[in-house]
XYZ file of C-alpha atoms in Angstrom:
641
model
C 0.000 0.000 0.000
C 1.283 3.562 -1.046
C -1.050 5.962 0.909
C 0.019 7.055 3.725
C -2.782 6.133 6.794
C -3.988 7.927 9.634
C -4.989 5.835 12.801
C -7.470 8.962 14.165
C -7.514 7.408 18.086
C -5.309 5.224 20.270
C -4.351 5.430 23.996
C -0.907 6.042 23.780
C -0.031 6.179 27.462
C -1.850 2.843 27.773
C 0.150 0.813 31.071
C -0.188 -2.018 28.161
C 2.576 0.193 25.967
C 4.954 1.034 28.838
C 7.604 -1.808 27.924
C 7.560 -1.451 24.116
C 6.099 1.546 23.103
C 8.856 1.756 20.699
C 8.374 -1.537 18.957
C 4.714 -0.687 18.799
C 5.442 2.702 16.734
C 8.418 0.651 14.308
C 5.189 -1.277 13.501
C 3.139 1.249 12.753
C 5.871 2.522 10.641
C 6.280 -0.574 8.782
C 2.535 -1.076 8.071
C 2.355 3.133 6.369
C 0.792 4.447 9.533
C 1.901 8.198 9.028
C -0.128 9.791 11.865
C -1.459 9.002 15.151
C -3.677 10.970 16.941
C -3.419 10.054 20.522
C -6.484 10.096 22.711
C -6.572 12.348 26.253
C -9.006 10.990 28.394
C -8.778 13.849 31.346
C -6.831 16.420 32.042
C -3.884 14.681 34.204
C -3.561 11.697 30.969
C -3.643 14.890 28.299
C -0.759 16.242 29.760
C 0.717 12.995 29.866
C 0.665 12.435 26.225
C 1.784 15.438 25.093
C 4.807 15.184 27.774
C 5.004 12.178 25.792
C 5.135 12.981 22.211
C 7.069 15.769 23.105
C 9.723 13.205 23.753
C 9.215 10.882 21.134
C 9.318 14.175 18.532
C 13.152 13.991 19.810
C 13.503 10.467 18.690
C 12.372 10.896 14.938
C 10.412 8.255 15.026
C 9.350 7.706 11.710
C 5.545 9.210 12.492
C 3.786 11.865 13.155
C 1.965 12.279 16.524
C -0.965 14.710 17.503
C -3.325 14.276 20.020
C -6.919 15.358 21.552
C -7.395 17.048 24.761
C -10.342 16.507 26.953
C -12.212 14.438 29.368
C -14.017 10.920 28.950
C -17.529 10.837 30.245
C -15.643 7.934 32.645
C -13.662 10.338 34.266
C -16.498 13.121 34.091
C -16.888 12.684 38.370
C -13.068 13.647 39.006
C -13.189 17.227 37.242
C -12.664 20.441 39.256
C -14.904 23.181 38.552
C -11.067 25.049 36.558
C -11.857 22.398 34.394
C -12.127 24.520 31.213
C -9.725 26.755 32.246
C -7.410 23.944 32.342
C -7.789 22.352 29.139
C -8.048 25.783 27.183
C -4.081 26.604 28.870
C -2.927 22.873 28.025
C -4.218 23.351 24.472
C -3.254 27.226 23.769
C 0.080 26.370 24.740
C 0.542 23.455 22.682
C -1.446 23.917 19.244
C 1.099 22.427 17.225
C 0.279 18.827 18.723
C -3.322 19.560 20.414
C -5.437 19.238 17.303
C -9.145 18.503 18.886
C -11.093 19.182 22.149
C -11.755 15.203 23.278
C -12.552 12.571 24.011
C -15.777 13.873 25.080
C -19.116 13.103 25.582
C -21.631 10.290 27.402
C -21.494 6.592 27.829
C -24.823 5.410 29.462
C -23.388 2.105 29.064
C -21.651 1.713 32.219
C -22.365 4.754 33.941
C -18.733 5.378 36.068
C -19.606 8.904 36.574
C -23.407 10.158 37.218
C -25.570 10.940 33.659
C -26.044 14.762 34.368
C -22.947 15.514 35.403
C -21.472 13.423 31.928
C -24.042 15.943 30.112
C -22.769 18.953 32.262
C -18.548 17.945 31.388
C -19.431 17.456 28.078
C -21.357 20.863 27.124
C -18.234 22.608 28.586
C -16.061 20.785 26.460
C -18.469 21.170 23.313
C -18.305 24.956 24.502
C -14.591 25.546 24.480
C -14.704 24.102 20.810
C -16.061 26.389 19.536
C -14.556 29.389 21.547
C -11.120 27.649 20.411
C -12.200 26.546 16.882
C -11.374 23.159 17.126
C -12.973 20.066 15.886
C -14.839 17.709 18.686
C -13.649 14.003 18.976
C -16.433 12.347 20.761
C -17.381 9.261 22.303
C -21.048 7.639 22.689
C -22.347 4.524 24.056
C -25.784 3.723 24.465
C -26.846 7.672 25.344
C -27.784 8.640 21.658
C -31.088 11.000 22.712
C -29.042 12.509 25.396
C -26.018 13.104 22.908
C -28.123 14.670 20.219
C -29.472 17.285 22.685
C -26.282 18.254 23.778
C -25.249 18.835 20.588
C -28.022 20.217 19.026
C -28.795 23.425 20.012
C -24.577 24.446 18.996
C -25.183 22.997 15.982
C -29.087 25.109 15.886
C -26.816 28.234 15.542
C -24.064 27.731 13.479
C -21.605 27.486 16.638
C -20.216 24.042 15.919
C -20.364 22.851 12.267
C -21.478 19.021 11.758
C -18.013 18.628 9.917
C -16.075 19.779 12.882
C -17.432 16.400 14.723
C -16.652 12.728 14.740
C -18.185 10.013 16.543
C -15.614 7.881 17.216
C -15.216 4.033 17.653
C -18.798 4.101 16.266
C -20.557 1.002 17.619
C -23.891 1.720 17.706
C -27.783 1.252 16.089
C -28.544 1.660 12.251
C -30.897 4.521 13.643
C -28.093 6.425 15.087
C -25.307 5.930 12.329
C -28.442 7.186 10.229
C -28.989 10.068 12.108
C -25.387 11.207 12.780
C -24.526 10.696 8.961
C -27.539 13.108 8.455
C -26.164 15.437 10.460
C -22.500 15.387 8.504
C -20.782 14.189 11.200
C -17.599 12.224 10.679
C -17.467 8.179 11.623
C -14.589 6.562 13.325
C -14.624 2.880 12.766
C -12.270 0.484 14.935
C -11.644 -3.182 14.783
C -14.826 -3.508 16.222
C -16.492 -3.651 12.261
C -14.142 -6.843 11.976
C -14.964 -8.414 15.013
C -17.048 -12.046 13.875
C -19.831 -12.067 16.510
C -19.721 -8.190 18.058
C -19.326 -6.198 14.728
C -21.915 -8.352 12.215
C -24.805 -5.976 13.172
C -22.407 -3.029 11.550
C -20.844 -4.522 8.533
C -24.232 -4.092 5.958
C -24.363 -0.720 7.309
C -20.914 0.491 5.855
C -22.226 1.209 2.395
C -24.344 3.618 4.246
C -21.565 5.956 5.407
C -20.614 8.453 2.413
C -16.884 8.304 1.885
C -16.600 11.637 3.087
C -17.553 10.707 6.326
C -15.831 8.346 7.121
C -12.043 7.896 9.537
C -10.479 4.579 10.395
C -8.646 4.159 13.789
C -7.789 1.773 15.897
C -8.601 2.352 19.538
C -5.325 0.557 20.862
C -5.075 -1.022 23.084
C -8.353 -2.096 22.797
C -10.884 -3.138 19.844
C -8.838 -5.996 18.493
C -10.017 -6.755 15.686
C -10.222 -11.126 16.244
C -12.240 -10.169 19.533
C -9.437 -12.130 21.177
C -7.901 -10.426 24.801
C -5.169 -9.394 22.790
C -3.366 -5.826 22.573
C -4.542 -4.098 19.528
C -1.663 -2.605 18.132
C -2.046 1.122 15.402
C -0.796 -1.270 12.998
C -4.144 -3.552 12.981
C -5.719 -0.571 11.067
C -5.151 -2.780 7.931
C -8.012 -5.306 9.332
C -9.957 -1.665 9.258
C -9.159 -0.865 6.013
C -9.998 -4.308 4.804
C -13.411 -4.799 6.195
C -14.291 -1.637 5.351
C -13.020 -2.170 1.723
C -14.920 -5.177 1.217
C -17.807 -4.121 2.919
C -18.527 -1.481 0.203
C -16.901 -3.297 -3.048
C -13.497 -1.125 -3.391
C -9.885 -1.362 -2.022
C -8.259 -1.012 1.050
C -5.973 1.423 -1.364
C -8.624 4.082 -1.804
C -10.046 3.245 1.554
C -6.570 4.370 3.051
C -6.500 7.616 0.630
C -10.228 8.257 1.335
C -9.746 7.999 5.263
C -6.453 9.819 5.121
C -7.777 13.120 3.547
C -10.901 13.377 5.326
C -8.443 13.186 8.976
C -5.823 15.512 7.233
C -9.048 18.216 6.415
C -11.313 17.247 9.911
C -7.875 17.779 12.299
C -6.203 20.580 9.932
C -2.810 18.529 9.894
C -0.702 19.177 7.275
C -1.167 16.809 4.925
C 2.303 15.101 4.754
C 3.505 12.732 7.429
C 6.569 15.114 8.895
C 10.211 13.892 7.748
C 11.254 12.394 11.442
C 13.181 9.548 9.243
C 16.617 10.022 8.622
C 17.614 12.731 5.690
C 17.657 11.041 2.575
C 21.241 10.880 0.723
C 22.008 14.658 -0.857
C 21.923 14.692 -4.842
C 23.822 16.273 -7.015
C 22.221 18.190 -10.580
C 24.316 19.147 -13.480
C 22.551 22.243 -14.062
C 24.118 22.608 -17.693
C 22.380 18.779 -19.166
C 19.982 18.820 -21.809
C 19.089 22.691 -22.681
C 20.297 24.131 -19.349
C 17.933 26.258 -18.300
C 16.047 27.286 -15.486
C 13.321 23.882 -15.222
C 16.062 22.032 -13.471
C 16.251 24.100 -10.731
C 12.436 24.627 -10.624
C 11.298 20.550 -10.576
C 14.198 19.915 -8.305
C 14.401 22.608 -5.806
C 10.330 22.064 -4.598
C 11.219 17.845 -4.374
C 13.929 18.321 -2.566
C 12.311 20.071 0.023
C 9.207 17.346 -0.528
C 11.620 14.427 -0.223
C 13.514 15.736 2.293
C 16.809 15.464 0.150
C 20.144 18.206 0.603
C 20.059 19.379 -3.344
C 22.854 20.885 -4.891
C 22.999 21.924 -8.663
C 26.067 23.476 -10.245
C 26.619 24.721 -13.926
C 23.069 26.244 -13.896
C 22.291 27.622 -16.986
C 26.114 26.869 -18.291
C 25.095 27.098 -21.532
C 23.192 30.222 -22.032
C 24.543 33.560 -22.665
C 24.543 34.880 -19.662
C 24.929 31.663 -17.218
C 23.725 31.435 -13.866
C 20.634 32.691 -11.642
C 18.715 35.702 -13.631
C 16.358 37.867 -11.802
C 13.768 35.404 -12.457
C 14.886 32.423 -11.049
C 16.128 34.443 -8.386
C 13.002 35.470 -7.393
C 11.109 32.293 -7.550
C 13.938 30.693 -5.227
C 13.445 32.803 -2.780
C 9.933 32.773 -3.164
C 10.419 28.749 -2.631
C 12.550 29.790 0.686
C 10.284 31.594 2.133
C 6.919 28.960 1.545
C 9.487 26.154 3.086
C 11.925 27.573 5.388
C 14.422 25.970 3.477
C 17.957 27.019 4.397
C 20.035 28.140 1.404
C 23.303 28.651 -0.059
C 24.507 30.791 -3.506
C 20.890 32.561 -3.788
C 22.378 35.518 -5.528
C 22.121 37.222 -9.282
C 24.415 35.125 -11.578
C 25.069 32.653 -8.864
C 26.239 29.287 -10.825
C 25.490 27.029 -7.808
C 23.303 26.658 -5.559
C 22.805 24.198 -2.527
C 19.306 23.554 -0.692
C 18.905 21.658 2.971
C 15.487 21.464 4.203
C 14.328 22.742 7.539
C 13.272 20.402 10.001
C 10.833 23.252 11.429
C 7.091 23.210 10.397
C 5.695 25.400 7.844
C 4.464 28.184 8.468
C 2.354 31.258 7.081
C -1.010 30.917 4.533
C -0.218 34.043 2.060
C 3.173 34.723 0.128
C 3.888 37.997 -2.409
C 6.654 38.225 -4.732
C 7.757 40.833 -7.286
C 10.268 39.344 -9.749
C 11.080 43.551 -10.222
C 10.329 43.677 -13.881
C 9.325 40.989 -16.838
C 10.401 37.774 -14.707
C 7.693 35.204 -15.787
C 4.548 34.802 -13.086
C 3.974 31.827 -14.964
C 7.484 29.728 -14.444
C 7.510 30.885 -10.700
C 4.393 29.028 -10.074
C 5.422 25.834 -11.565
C 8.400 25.754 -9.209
C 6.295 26.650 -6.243
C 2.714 25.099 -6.650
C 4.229 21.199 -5.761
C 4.789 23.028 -2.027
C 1.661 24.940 -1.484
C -0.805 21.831 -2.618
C 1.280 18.974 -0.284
C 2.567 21.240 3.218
C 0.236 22.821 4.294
C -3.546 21.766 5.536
C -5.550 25.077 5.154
C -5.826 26.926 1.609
C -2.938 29.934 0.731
C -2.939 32.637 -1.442
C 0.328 33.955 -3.805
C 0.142 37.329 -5.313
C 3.111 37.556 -7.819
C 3.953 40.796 -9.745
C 5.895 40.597 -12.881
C 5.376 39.141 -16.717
C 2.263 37.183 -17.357
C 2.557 37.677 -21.218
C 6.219 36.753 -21.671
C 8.621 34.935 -24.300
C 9.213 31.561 -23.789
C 6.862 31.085 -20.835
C 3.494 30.004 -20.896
C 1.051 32.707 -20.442
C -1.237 32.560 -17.285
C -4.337 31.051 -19.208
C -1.697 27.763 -20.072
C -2.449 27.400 -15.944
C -6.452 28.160 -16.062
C -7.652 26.547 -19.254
C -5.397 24.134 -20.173
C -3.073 22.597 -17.480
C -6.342 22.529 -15.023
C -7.970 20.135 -16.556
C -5.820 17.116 -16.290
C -4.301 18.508 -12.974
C -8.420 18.596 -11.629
C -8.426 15.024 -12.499
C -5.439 14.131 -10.017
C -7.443 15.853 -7.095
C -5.730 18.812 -7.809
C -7.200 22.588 -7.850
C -6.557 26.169 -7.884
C -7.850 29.541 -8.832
C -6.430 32.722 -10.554
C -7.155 35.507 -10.864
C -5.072 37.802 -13.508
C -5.617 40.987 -12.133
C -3.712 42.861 -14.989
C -1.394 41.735 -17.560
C 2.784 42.147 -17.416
C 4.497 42.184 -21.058
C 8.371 42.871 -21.862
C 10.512 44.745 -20.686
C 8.471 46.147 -17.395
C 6.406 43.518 -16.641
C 3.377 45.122 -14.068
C 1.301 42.081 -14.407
C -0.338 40.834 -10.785
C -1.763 37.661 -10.396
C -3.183 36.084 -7.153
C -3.289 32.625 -6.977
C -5.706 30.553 -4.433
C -4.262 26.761 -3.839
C -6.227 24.306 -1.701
C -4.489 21.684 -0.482
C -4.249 18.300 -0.746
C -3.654 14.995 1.255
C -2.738 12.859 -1.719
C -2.481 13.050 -5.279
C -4.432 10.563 -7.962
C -2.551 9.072 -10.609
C -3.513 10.120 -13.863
C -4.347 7.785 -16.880
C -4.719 9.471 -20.071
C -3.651 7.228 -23.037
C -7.172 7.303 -25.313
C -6.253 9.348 -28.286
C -9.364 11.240 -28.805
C -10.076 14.195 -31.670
C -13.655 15.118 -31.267
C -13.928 17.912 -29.839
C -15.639 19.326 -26.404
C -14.375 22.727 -25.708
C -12.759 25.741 -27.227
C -11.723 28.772 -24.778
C -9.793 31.315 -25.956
C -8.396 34.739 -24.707
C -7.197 37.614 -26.814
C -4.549 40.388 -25.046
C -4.478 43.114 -27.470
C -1.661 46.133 -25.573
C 0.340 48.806 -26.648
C -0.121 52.255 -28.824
C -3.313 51.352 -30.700
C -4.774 48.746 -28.940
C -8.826 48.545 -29.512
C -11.680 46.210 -29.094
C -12.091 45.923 -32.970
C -8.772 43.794 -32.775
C -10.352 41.249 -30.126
C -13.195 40.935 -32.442
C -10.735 40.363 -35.851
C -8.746 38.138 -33.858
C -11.906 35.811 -32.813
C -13.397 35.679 -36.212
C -10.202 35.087 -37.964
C -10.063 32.584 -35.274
C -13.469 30.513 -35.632
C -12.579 30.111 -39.234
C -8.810 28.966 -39.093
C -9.862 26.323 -36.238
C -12.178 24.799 -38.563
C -9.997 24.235 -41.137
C -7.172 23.008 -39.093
C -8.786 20.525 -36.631
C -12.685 20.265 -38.084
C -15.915 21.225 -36.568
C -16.252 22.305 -33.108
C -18.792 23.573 -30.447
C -18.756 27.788 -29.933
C -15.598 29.148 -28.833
C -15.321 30.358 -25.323
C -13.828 34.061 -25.921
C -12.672 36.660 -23.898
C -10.682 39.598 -24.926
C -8.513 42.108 -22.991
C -7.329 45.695 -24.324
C -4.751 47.423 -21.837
C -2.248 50.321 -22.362
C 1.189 49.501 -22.375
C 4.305 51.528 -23.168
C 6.174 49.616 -25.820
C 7.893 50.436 -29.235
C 5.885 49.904 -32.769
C 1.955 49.180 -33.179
C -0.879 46.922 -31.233
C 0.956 43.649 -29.851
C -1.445 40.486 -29.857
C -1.110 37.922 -27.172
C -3.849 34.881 -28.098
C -4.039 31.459 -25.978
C -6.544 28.782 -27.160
C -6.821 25.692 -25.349
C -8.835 22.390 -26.881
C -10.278 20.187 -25.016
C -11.637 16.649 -26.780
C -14.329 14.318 -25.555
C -11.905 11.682 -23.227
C -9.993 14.798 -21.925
C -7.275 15.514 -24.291
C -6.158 18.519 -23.884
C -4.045 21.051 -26.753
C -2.955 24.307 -26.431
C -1.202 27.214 -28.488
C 0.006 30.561 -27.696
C 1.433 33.580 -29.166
C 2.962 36.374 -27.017
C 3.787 39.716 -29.024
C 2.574 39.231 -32.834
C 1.723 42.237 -35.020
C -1.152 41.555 -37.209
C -4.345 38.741 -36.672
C -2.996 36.314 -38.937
C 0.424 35.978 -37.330
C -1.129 35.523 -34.307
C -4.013 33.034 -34.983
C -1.213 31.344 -37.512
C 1.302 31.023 -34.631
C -1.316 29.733 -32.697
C -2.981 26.939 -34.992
C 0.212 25.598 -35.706
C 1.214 24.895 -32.118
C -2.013 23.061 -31.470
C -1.480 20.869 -34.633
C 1.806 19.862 -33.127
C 0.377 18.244 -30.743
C -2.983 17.445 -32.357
C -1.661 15.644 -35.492
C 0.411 13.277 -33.357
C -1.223 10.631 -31.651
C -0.737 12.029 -27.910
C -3.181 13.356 -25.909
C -1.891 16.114 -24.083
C 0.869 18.706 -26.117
C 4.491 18.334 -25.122
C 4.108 21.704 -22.864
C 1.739 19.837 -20.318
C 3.139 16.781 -20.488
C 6.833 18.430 -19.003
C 4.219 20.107 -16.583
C 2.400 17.048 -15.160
C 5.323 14.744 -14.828
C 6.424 16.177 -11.030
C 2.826 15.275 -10.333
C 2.454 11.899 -11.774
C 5.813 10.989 -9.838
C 4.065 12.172 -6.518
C 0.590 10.214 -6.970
C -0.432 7.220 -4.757
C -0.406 4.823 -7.679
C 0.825 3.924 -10.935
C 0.137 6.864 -13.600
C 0.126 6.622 -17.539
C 0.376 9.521 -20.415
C 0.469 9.601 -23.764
C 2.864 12.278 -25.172
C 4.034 13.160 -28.771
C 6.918 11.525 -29.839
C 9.035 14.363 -31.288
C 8.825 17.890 -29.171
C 10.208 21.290 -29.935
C 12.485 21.382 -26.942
C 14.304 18.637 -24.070
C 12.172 19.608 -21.312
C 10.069 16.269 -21.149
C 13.832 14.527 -21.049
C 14.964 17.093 -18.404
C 12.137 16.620 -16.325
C 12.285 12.603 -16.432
C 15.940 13.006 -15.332
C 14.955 15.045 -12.283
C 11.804 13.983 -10.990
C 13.924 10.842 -10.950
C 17.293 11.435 -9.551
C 15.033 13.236 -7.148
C 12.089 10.849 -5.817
C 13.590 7.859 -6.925
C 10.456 6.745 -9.066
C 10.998 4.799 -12.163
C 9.618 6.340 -15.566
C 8.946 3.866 -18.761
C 8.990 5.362 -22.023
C 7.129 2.779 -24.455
C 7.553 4.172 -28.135
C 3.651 3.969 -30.169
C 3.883 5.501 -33.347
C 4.207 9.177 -33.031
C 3.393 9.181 -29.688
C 5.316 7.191 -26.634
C 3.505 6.198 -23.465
C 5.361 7.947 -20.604
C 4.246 5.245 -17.072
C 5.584 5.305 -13.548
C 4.565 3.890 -10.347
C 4.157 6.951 -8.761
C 5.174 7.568 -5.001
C 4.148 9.715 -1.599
C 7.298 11.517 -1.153
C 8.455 11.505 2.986
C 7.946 14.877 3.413
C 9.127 17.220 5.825
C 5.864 18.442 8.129
């Protein structure tokens, strides 16, 4: 299994995990347990664990480890009326591990403390919540009614949301798993669901529970899932996984995935596992191979930081005319420090080598700006920095960047929101941008925000049906410079609409949008055009023109990119392909894409090289006509929070 799994409750200060609490965790390791959230039961066993994991952070264990603060309904007699007070301290001061108010709530099944005073404990605890903003990790046995009515009057006025709360170690009635689903509340299932005799009742009603809904844990020591006296162990979740995956006719694989980004978004963890293994090797880049330029250093600077790998590349841009760091890749560096804390040496204008470590400290911060001071490309700066924003961080962040949208030898910024979005969305991935106003040579002035939610894991993409009838058409027109004017959008689309038809056939209504903006610049009107096509089994073509002088350069520059990728038999063009490689190599399985088999430039080539020297993932190239099959395994990098 490839996805990383989250066991969302286990008593980690268990007296049953005293002697080998460290063989326990190697286990969990072993068996792809990336998290454990650690349950507090009261206030003296909350402090406890995070005394605890304190300690074991020292250790690098291999796993990351959060934990709940709160009081059991058992314990609900021993409180002291500071209670609150008490848990809101333990929690304010430790945020960074304290990631939910719990376990809390009733259990009418054995009554060890008194029912109203359970109800009284756990409103308090509901309460501080939502002063705090935290999600609830609750516990009911046999006290649904009485549960519900707690709850429902916070949840009446839009003080707790239902997604903020998960019953966990759900073993209840088809009426309540009904009823809490309804709600939107989250369901932890244990090894209970695998039990033969106690967990049959549950089983038929897993197909019931959207996937959405749903978290896997464990409950160790307890809930084994043979029903035996034995200790249950975080890495029993498998049995979880298993039942659950056969229980609703899919794989434990997407079980794991499913499970893993619902506890990532419900706790707000980051979604990585943090990098508490060892530092991988450090790698070494020749910054000069293939066409030496500044991709190297923008696929491998992001993965080493992902992979946790010291990166050094030397002879950048050894080739060129002017060798070594330029404003613009500069700027996007340390744009990339910044985002990861990285620690960095040779960051400096012309600088021919450059060395990366990553930091072993959490990220930090949910908005970034950069101004690449003139016509740096907005465009290349987010390709070396998106990889970071979507996988280390568990809330969305925004990126304003000020330079050249509209730039030679860069995609344009509708290459990121018509054509590279669509295969991306297919691989979970998603952002938005806004292009606030366009940057052009030599002064660049564009500003673009970008909004990136994050992501737990990535899906592998598959996308080797050739397809040619065609689904979509967008389309934008930049018209800038001394005599710009709406009547050369308009030219541009018609002359357009009737070269597209005689190039790739019929098609449904272009999708236009035209921009006129004043610009100093020498000579006449410049045209910028991007058209992106878009077939019926998601190929996707594009073709762009930066500065041309008349219509027909521009719509001719245009139609004969697309065919360059349209008359082969790929389905994506050669510029998306180079672009979705970094994610294919960080999916949770084994990805597939069919790519033409002659390009205009290495960068496919370069990109293979350092996605691999990088994450160590294997790439096949199968040669099919004029198109080659480009297949890897794809891999979770250990990444570093």
């Amino acid at each position: 299994m490839t996805s990383p799994i989250i066991d969302i409750g286990l008593n980690l200060t268990h007296g049953q995990f005293r002697k080998d609490l460290k063989a326990v965790l190697d286990r969990a390791v072993a068996a792809n347990v990336s998290t454990l959230v650690a349950t507090g039961t009261d206030l003296k066993a909350s402090h406890a664990t995070i005394a605890l994991i304190r300690r074991l952070q020292k250790e690098r264990i291999g796993a990351r480890l959060v934990c709940t603060v709160g009081v059991h309904p058992h314990n609900a007699s021993s409180t002291s009326p500071d209670l609150v007070a008490s848990l809101r301290s333990l929690m304010e001061g430790n945020r960074d591990v304290a990631v939910a108010v719990g376990e809390c709530g009733l259990d009418f099944n054995r009554d060890f403390s008194p029912r109203d005073v359970q109800i009284d404990v756990f409103r308090s605890q509901v309460e501080l919540a939502c002063e705090l903003g935290l999600p609830l990790f609750c516990h009911e046995r046999d006290a649904h009614d009485d549960f519900v009515r707690v709850l429902l009057p916070f949840l009446e006025t839009g003080r707790l949301r239902p997604d903020r709360v998960v019953v966990h170690c759900f073993t209840g009635s088809e009426a309540a798993l009904k009823k809490y689903v309804g709600f939107g509340f989250y369901i932890g299932l244990t090894g209970f669901i695998a039990m033969p005799g106690r967990g049959a009742h549950l089983r038929p009603l897993l197909r019931s529970i959207p996937s959405k809904q749903l978290m896997v844990e464990t409950d160790a020591p307890f809930m084994h899932p043979s029903q035996k006296r034995v200790r249950c162990e975080p890495s029993d979740i498998h049995a979880v996984l298993n039942t659950i995956a056969d229980a609703v006719g899919t794989t434990p694989e997407v079980v794991a995935a499913t499970t893993t980004a619902n506890a990532v978004r419900f706790f707000q963890l980051a979604p990585a596992p943090p990098a508490l293994a060892a530092v991988a090797a450090p790698v070494s880049i020749d910054g000069s191979l293939y066409e030496g330029g500044g991709q190297i250093l923008r696929l491998a600077a992001p993965l080493a930081v992902l992979c946790n790998v010291p990166l050094t590349v030397h002879s950048i841009r050894h080739n060129r005319p002017k060798p070594g760091l330029a404003r613009q890749h500069l700027g996007g560096l340390e744009l990339l420090q910044t985002i990861s804390q990285a620690s960095f040496e040779g960051l400096a204008l012309l600088s021919t080598s450059v060395s990366l470590r990553p930091s072993a400290s959490p990220p930090t911060g949910t908005s970034f700006a950069k101004d690449l001071q003139g016509a740096g490309s907005v465009s290349l700066v987010l390709q070396g920095v998106l990889p970071l924003l979507l996988l280390s961080r568990a809330t969305p962040t925004t990126l304003k960047l000020r330079g050249g949208t509209h730039v030679p030898f860069s995609p344009p910024m509708d290459f990121w929101t018509s054509g590279l979005a669509q295969p991306l969305a297919k691989m979970g991935i998603s952002y938005e941008i806004a292009l606030e106003a366009c940057g052009f040579m030599p002064l660049g002035r564009g500003h673009v925000t970008v909004s990136v939610a994050p992501v737990s894991v990535i899906q592998p993409l598959q996308l080797t049906t050739k397809s040619r009838e065609i689904a979509r058409v967008q389309s934008h027109v930049v018209v800038y410079a001394a005599g710009a004017s709406a009547a050369t959008v308009d030219a541009c689309h018609h002359h357009l609409k009737i070269a597209l038809t005689t190039a790739l056939g019929p098609h449904p209504v272009i999708e236009s949008h035209g921009t006129v903006q004043a610009f100093k610049a020498k000579g006449g009107p410049k045209i910028a055009l991007h058209v992106t096509v878009e077939t019926t089994h998601g190929n996707v073509f594009t073709g762009s023109c930066i500065a041309a002088t008349s219509v027909a350069s521009a719509v001719d520059s245009v139609i004969a990119e697309l065919r360059r990728g349209w008359d082969s038999d790929a389905c994506v063009d050669e510029h998306i392909a180079d672009n979705l490689l970094v994610y294919m190599a960080l999916a949770t399985g084994a990805s597939a894409l069919r790519v033409p088999r002659t390009t205009s430039s290495q960068h496919i080539e370069a990109a293979l090289h350092v996605i691999q020297a990088m994450t160590g993932v294997p790439f096949t190239i199968l040669p099919d006509g004029n198109s080659r099959i480009l297949a890897c395994p794809g891999r979770q990098p250990q990444k570093t929070h």
